[in-house]
N, C-alpha and C. Protein backbone atom coordinates (compact mmCIF):
# COMPACT_ATOMS: atom_id res chain seq x y z
N UNK A 1 -2.69 -18.00 25.74
CA UNK A 1 -1.63 -17.17 25.61
C UNK A 1 -1.57 -16.04 24.33
N UNK A 2 -1.75 -17.03 23.37
CA UNK A 2 -1.72 -16.23 22.11
C UNK A 2 -2.70 -15.31 21.86
N UNK A 3 -3.99 -15.82 22.25
CA UNK A 3 -5.36 -14.86 22.06
C UNK A 3 -4.80 -13.65 22.99
N UNK A 4 -4.56 -13.45 23.99
CA UNK A 4 -4.02 -12.64 25.20
C UNK A 4 -3.10 -11.36 24.30
N UNK A 5 -2.14 -12.26 23.60
CA UNK A 5 -0.94 -11.32 22.85
C UNK A 5 -1.92 -10.49 21.71
N UNK A 6 -2.90 -11.58 20.95
CA UNK A 6 -3.60 -10.86 19.88
C UNK A 6 -4.61 -9.66 20.43
N UNK A 7 -4.99 -9.88 21.34
CA UNK A 7 -6.12 -9.16 21.86
C UNK A 7 -5.17 -7.48 22.67
N UNK A 8 -4.31 -7.93 23.14
CA UNK A 8 -3.49 -6.54 23.61
C UNK A 8 -2.76 -5.76 22.14
N UNK A 9 -2.28 -6.74 21.44
CA UNK A 9 -1.97 -5.95 19.93
C UNK A 9 -2.85 -5.20 19.45
N UNK A 10 -4.37 -5.82 19.32
CA UNK A 10 -5.47 -4.99 18.70
C UNK A 10 -5.69 -3.78 19.53
N UNK A 11 -5.46 -3.77 20.91
CA UNK A 11 -5.86 -2.51 21.58
C UNK A 11 -4.37 -1.74 21.45
N UNK A 12 -3.30 -2.24 21.37
CA UNK A 12 -2.28 -1.14 21.18
C UNK A 12 -2.24 -0.62 19.68
N UNK A 13 -2.64 -1.06 18.78
CA UNK A 13 -2.85 -0.55 17.49
C UNK A 13 -4.21 0.26 17.16
N UNK A 14 -5.15 -0.09 17.94
CA UNK A 14 -6.38 0.82 18.00
C UNK A 14 -6.03 2.46 18.70
N UNK A 15 -5.38 2.16 19.75
CA UNK A 15 -4.89 3.52 20.18
C UNK A 15 -4.29 4.21 19.12
N UNK A 16 -3.25 3.77 18.48
CA UNK A 16 -2.23 4.21 17.44
C UNK A 16 -3.12 4.92 16.21
N UNK A 17 -4.32 3.95 16.05
CA UNK A 17 -4.69 4.29 14.92
C UNK A 17 -5.59 5.74 14.78
N UNK A 18 -6.01 6.22 15.91
CA UNK A 18 -6.64 7.63 15.79
C UNK A 18 -5.36 8.55 15.23
N UNK A 19 -4.20 8.33 15.23
CA UNK A 19 -3.30 9.49 14.72
C UNK A 19 -3.23 9.11 13.04
N UNK A 20 -3.96 8.20 12.47
CA UNK A 20 -4.04 7.79 11.04
C UNK A 20 -5.10 8.79 10.28
N UNK A 21 -4.57 8.96 9.30
CA UNK A 21 -5.81 9.54 8.54
C UNK A 21 -7.15 8.50 8.50
N UNK A 22 -8.39 9.13 8.30
CA UNK A 22 -9.42 8.26 7.79
C UNK A 22 -9.32 7.74 6.57
N UNK A 23 -9.94 6.18 6.73
CA UNK A 23 -9.91 5.62 5.17
C UNK A 23 -11.02 4.85 5.18
N UNK A 24 -11.23 4.42 4.11
CA UNK A 24 -12.28 3.63 3.79
C UNK A 24 -11.79 2.28 3.18
N UNK A 25 -11.79 1.10 3.98
CA UNK A 25 -12.50 1.11 5.61
C UNK A 25 -12.06 1.73 6.49
N UNK A 26 -12.44 1.59 7.49
CA UNK A 26 -11.84 2.63 8.86
C UNK A 26 -10.57 1.93 9.22
N UNK A 27 -9.75 2.42 9.56
CA UNK A 27 -8.50 1.83 10.22
C UNK A 27 -8.60 1.10 11.13
N UNK A 28 -9.35 1.29 12.14
CA UNK A 28 -9.76 0.24 12.87
C UNK A 28 -10.48 -1.25 12.46
N UNK A 29 -11.08 -1.09 11.43
CA UNK A 29 -11.61 -2.37 10.56
C UNK A 29 -10.32 -2.74 10.02
N UNK A 30 -9.32 -2.30 9.38
CA UNK A 30 -8.12 -2.73 8.84
C UNK A 30 -7.44 -3.25 9.68
N UNK A 31 -7.52 -2.92 10.99
CA UNK A 31 -6.51 -3.58 11.90
C UNK A 31 -6.84 -4.65 12.71
N UNK A 32 -8.08 -4.73 12.70
CA UNK A 32 -8.87 -5.59 13.35
C UNK A 32 -8.67 -7.09 12.22
N UNK A 33 -8.95 -6.69 10.90
CA UNK A 33 -8.85 -7.79 9.77
C UNK A 33 -7.24 -8.10 9.48
N UNK A 34 -6.21 -7.28 9.96
CA UNK A 34 -5.11 -7.72 9.83
C UNK A 34 -4.11 -8.24 11.04
N UNK A 35 -4.74 -8.24 12.28
CA UNK A 35 -4.27 -8.78 13.37
C UNK A 35 -3.77 -10.07 13.28
N UNK A 36 -4.68 -11.22 12.92
CA UNK A 36 -4.15 -12.32 12.53
C UNK A 36 -3.07 -12.60 12.02
N UNK A 37 -2.73 -12.00 11.21
CA UNK A 37 -1.49 -11.91 10.19
C UNK A 37 -0.33 -11.64 10.89
N UNK A 38 -0.30 -11.10 12.00
CA UNK A 38 0.73 -10.52 12.69
C UNK A 38 1.91 -11.56 12.97
N UNK A 39 1.49 -12.45 13.03
CA UNK A 39 2.51 -13.86 13.40
C UNK A 39 3.09 -14.34 12.07
N UNK A 40 2.25 -14.25 10.95
CA UNK A 40 2.97 -14.31 9.78
C UNK A 40 3.82 -13.32 9.32
N UNK A 41 3.53 -12.07 9.10
CA UNK A 41 4.57 -11.07 8.77
C UNK A 41 5.70 -11.01 9.89
N UNK A 42 5.47 -11.77 10.92
CA UNK A 42 6.98 -11.84 11.73
C UNK A 42 7.56 -12.96 11.69
N UNK A 43 7.06 -13.86 10.72
CA UNK A 43 7.96 -14.81 10.30
C UNK A 43 7.46 -16.57 10.31
N UNK A 44 6.27 -16.31 11.05
CA UNK A 44 5.72 -17.98 10.94
C UNK A 44 5.42 -18.30 9.77
N UNK A 45 5.61 -19.73 9.39
CA UNK A 45 5.72 -20.08 7.66
C UNK A 45 4.20 -19.97 7.22
N UNK A 46 2.98 -20.21 7.76
CA UNK A 46 1.53 -20.00 7.30
C UNK A 46 0.94 -19.06 7.78
N UNK A 47 0.20 -18.30 7.02
CA UNK A 47 -0.81 -17.00 7.91
C UNK A 47 -1.87 -18.28 8.23
N UNK A 48 -2.46 -17.79 9.67
CA UNK A 48 -3.43 -18.11 10.07
C UNK A 48 -4.66 -18.17 9.29
N UNK A 49 -5.85 -19.08 9.68
CA UNK A 49 -7.02 -19.10 8.76
C UNK A 49 -7.56 -17.57 9.08
N UNK A 50 -7.30 -17.33 10.31
CA UNK A 50 -8.17 -15.78 10.45
C UNK A 50 -7.50 -14.76 9.71
N UNK A 51 -6.35 -15.18 9.30
CA UNK A 51 -5.53 -13.82 8.65
C UNK A 51 -5.98 -13.72 7.18
N UNK A 52 -6.41 -15.38 6.64
CA UNK A 52 -6.79 -15.05 5.12
C UNK A 52 -8.29 -14.97 5.23
N UNK A 53 -9.10 -14.89 6.11
CA UNK A 53 -10.48 -14.21 6.17
C UNK A 53 -10.28 -13.14 6.47
N UNK A 54 -9.46 -12.67 7.11
CA UNK A 54 -9.58 -11.02 7.04
C UNK A 54 -9.17 -10.29 5.89
N UNK A 55 -7.78 -10.94 5.36
CA UNK A 55 -7.23 -10.35 4.10
C UNK A 55 -8.24 -10.36 2.91
N UNK A 56 -8.92 -11.46 3.08
CA UNK A 56 -10.26 -11.56 1.83
C UNK A 56 -11.14 -10.60 1.88
N UNK A 57 -11.65 -10.31 3.51
CA UNK A 57 -12.54 -9.10 3.60
C UNK A 57 -12.10 -7.86 3.22
N UNK A 58 -10.75 -7.65 3.38
CA UNK A 58 -10.36 -6.02 3.15
C UNK A 58 -10.05 -6.20 1.58
N UNK A 59 -9.68 -7.37 0.98
CA UNK A 59 -9.51 -7.05 -0.49
C UNK A 59 -11.11 -6.84 -1.20
N UNK A 60 -11.96 -7.38 -0.87
CA UNK A 60 -13.30 -7.37 -1.21
C UNK A 60 -13.98 -5.84 -0.97
N UNK A 61 -13.10 -4.99 0.22
CA UNK A 61 -13.32 -3.68 0.56
C UNK A 61 -12.69 -2.83 -0.41
N UNK A 62 -11.74 -3.06 -1.03
CA UNK A 62 -10.55 -2.12 -1.69
C UNK A 62 -10.78 -2.24 -2.98
N UNK A 63 -12.25 -1.83 -3.35
CA UNK A 63 -12.90 -1.32 -4.45
C UNK A 63 -12.09 -0.18 -5.29
N UNK A 64 -11.59 0.65 -4.71
CA UNK A 64 -11.01 1.83 -5.69
C UNK A 64 -9.74 2.07 -5.15
N UNK A 65 -9.05 2.89 -5.99
CA UNK A 65 -7.71 3.18 -5.69
C UNK A 65 -7.54 4.01 -4.06
N UNK A 66 -8.72 4.93 -4.09
CA UNK A 66 -8.71 5.56 -2.77
C UNK A 66 -8.75 4.48 -1.49
N UNK A 67 -9.77 3.41 -1.73
CA UNK A 67 -9.96 2.50 -0.59
C UNK A 67 -8.44 1.82 -0.63
N UNK A 68 -7.74 1.40 -1.51
CA UNK A 68 -6.60 0.76 -1.47
C UNK A 68 -5.35 1.94 -0.89
N UNK A 69 -5.23 2.72 -0.91
CA UNK A 69 -4.30 4.00 -0.44
C UNK A 69 -4.94 4.31 1.01
N UNK A 70 -6.23 4.37 1.54
CA UNK A 70 -6.74 4.27 2.77
C UNK A 70 -6.06 3.05 3.58
N UNK A 71 -6.30 1.81 3.30
CA UNK A 71 -5.61 0.67 3.60
C UNK A 71 -4.20 0.77 3.99
N UNK A 72 -3.54 1.02 2.97
CA UNK A 72 -1.99 1.10 2.94
C UNK A 72 -1.78 2.29 3.77
N UNK A 73 -2.11 3.58 4.17
CA UNK A 73 -1.94 4.64 4.82
C UNK A 73 -1.87 4.02 6.21
N UNK A 74 -3.03 3.64 6.35
CA UNK A 74 -3.34 2.72 7.77
C UNK A 74 -2.36 1.87 8.30
N UNK A 75 -1.94 0.68 7.42
CA UNK A 75 -0.97 -0.13 7.76
C UNK A 75 0.33 0.65 7.85
N UNK A 76 0.66 1.30 7.04
CA UNK A 76 1.92 2.00 7.27
C UNK A 76 2.21 2.81 8.35
N UNK A 77 1.18 3.25 8.96
CA UNK A 77 1.18 4.34 10.18
C UNK A 77 1.28 2.91 11.42
N UNK A 78 0.53 2.09 11.38
CA UNK A 78 0.42 1.19 12.40
C UNK A 78 1.54 0.27 12.55
N UNK A 79 1.83 -0.49 11.58
CA UNK A 79 2.92 -1.32 11.74
C UNK A 79 4.28 -1.30 12.10
N UNK A 80 4.47 0.09 12.22
CA UNK A 80 5.99 0.14 12.62
C UNK A 80 6.03 0.20 14.17
N UNK A 81 4.81 0.29 14.57
CA UNK A 81 4.42 0.37 16.27
C UNK A 81 4.64 -0.93 16.89
N UNK A 82 4.38 -2.24 16.18
CA UNK A 82 4.07 -3.64 16.23
C UNK A 82 5.36 -4.30 16.83
N UNK A 83 6.66 -3.56 16.35
CA UNK A 83 7.79 -4.06 16.52
C UNK A 83 8.16 -4.82 14.90
N UNK A 84 9.58 -5.48 15.29
CA UNK A 84 9.92 -5.99 13.97
C UNK A 84 9.09 -6.92 13.30
N UNK A 85 9.43 -6.52 11.77
CA UNK A 85 8.45 -7.51 11.14
C UNK A 85 8.89 -7.59 9.79
N UNK A 86 8.35 -8.23 8.80
CA UNK A 86 9.30 -8.38 7.16
C UNK A 86 8.19 -7.88 6.38
N UNK A 87 8.50 -6.53 5.84
CA UNK A 87 7.24 -6.03 4.83
C UNK A 87 7.13 -6.82 3.56
N UNK A 88 8.47 -7.71 3.35
CA UNK A 88 8.12 -8.63 2.19
C UNK A 88 7.16 -9.70 2.16
N UNK A 89 6.52 -10.23 3.51
CA UNK A 89 5.71 -11.24 3.76
C UNK A 89 4.65 -10.81 3.16
N UNK A 90 4.04 -9.44 2.97
CA UNK A 90 2.71 -9.03 2.85
C UNK A 90 1.95 -9.40 1.29
N UNK A 91 3.15 -9.59 0.36
CA UNK A 91 2.40 -9.96 -0.97
C UNK A 91 2.47 -11.42 -0.86
N UNK A 92 2.83 -12.32 0.39
CA UNK A 92 2.61 -13.60 0.26
C UNK A 92 1.47 -14.00 0.93
N UNK A 93 0.66 -13.14 1.66
CA UNK A 93 -0.58 -13.04 2.20
C UNK A 93 -1.49 -13.40 1.20
N UNK A 94 -1.38 -12.64 -0.13
CA UNK A 94 -2.31 -12.89 -1.13
C UNK A 94 -2.26 -14.17 -1.71
N UNK A 95 -0.68 -14.63 -2.00
CA UNK A 95 -0.42 -15.88 -2.66
C UNK A 95 -0.98 -17.07 -1.72
N UNK A 96 -0.69 -17.02 -0.39
CA UNK A 96 -0.90 -18.30 0.51
C UNK A 96 -2.52 -18.23 0.79
N UNK A 97 -3.19 -17.25 0.63
CA UNK A 97 -4.54 -17.33 0.90
C UNK A 97 -5.46 -17.29 -0.40
N UNK A 98 -4.80 -17.46 -1.50
CA UNK A 98 -5.54 -17.50 -2.70
C UNK A 98 -6.36 -16.22 -2.98
N UNK A 99 -5.62 -14.75 -2.84
CA UNK A 99 -6.29 -13.62 -3.12
C UNK A 99 -5.58 -13.10 -4.37
N UNK A 100 -6.71 -12.84 -5.15
CA UNK A 100 -6.29 -12.27 -6.38
C UNK A 100 -6.22 -10.65 -6.48
N UNK A 101 -5.48 -10.35 -5.49
CA UNK A 101 -5.43 -8.89 -5.44
C UNK A 101 -4.00 -8.71 -4.84
N UNK A 102 -3.29 -7.72 -5.70
CA UNK A 102 -1.87 -7.39 -5.62
C UNK A 102 -1.83 -6.61 -4.07
N UNK A 103 -1.19 -7.05 -3.13
CA UNK A 103 -0.56 -6.57 -1.78
C UNK A 103 0.86 -6.44 -1.77
N UNK A 104 1.15 -5.03 -1.82
CA UNK A 104 2.59 -4.51 -1.84
C UNK A 104 3.39 -4.76 -0.51
N UNK A 105 4.70 -5.14 -0.50
CA UNK A 105 5.63 -4.93 0.83
C UNK A 105 4.87 -3.52 1.35
N UNK A 106 4.52 -3.40 2.62
CA UNK A 106 4.17 -2.24 3.24
C UNK A 106 5.33 -2.07 4.46
N UNK A 107 5.77 -0.61 4.49
CA UNK A 107 6.92 -0.22 5.46
C UNK A 107 6.46 1.23 5.54
N UNK A 108 7.03 1.73 6.53
CA UNK A 108 7.06 3.21 6.91
C UNK A 108 7.64 3.93 5.54
N UNK A 109 8.30 3.59 4.45
CA UNK A 109 8.70 4.11 3.41
C UNK A 109 7.92 3.92 2.19
N UNK A 110 6.85 3.07 2.35
CA UNK A 110 5.86 2.84 0.96
C UNK A 110 5.38 4.16 0.84
N UNK A 111 5.19 4.11 -0.75
CA UNK A 111 4.35 4.99 -0.99
C UNK A 111 2.91 4.74 -1.59
N UNK A 112 2.30 5.06 -0.65
CA UNK A 112 0.62 4.48 -0.91
C UNK A 112 -0.27 4.73 -2.04
N UNK A 113 0.54 5.99 -2.55
CA UNK A 113 -0.03 6.61 -3.78
C UNK A 113 -0.14 5.68 -5.04
N UNK A 114 0.91 4.84 -5.01
CA UNK A 114 1.30 3.94 -6.47
C UNK A 114 0.56 2.82 -6.38
């Protein structure tokens, strides 16, 4: 059942990602990478292993400020469409997954240029 929900979530997010500006990495790739994190940002105590591997992969691709802004803009655009979530849990992904990259809280009001 959980896998079915993840698959449906990916499809919904991919549908809405066409509204988001192109980013490096592509928004569709960002969505696929963070989909395993959805249960964590919605309140589950620990991120799933797939969340950590996806977040680590994104961190490796966020080489430039433009890359990081693109990832942020993608998430900023699609996350409000998944329903309620806690933006303050995003920084915890880096902490709990051992990623040495600052991940800011991301919400509809996040300024991705900073």
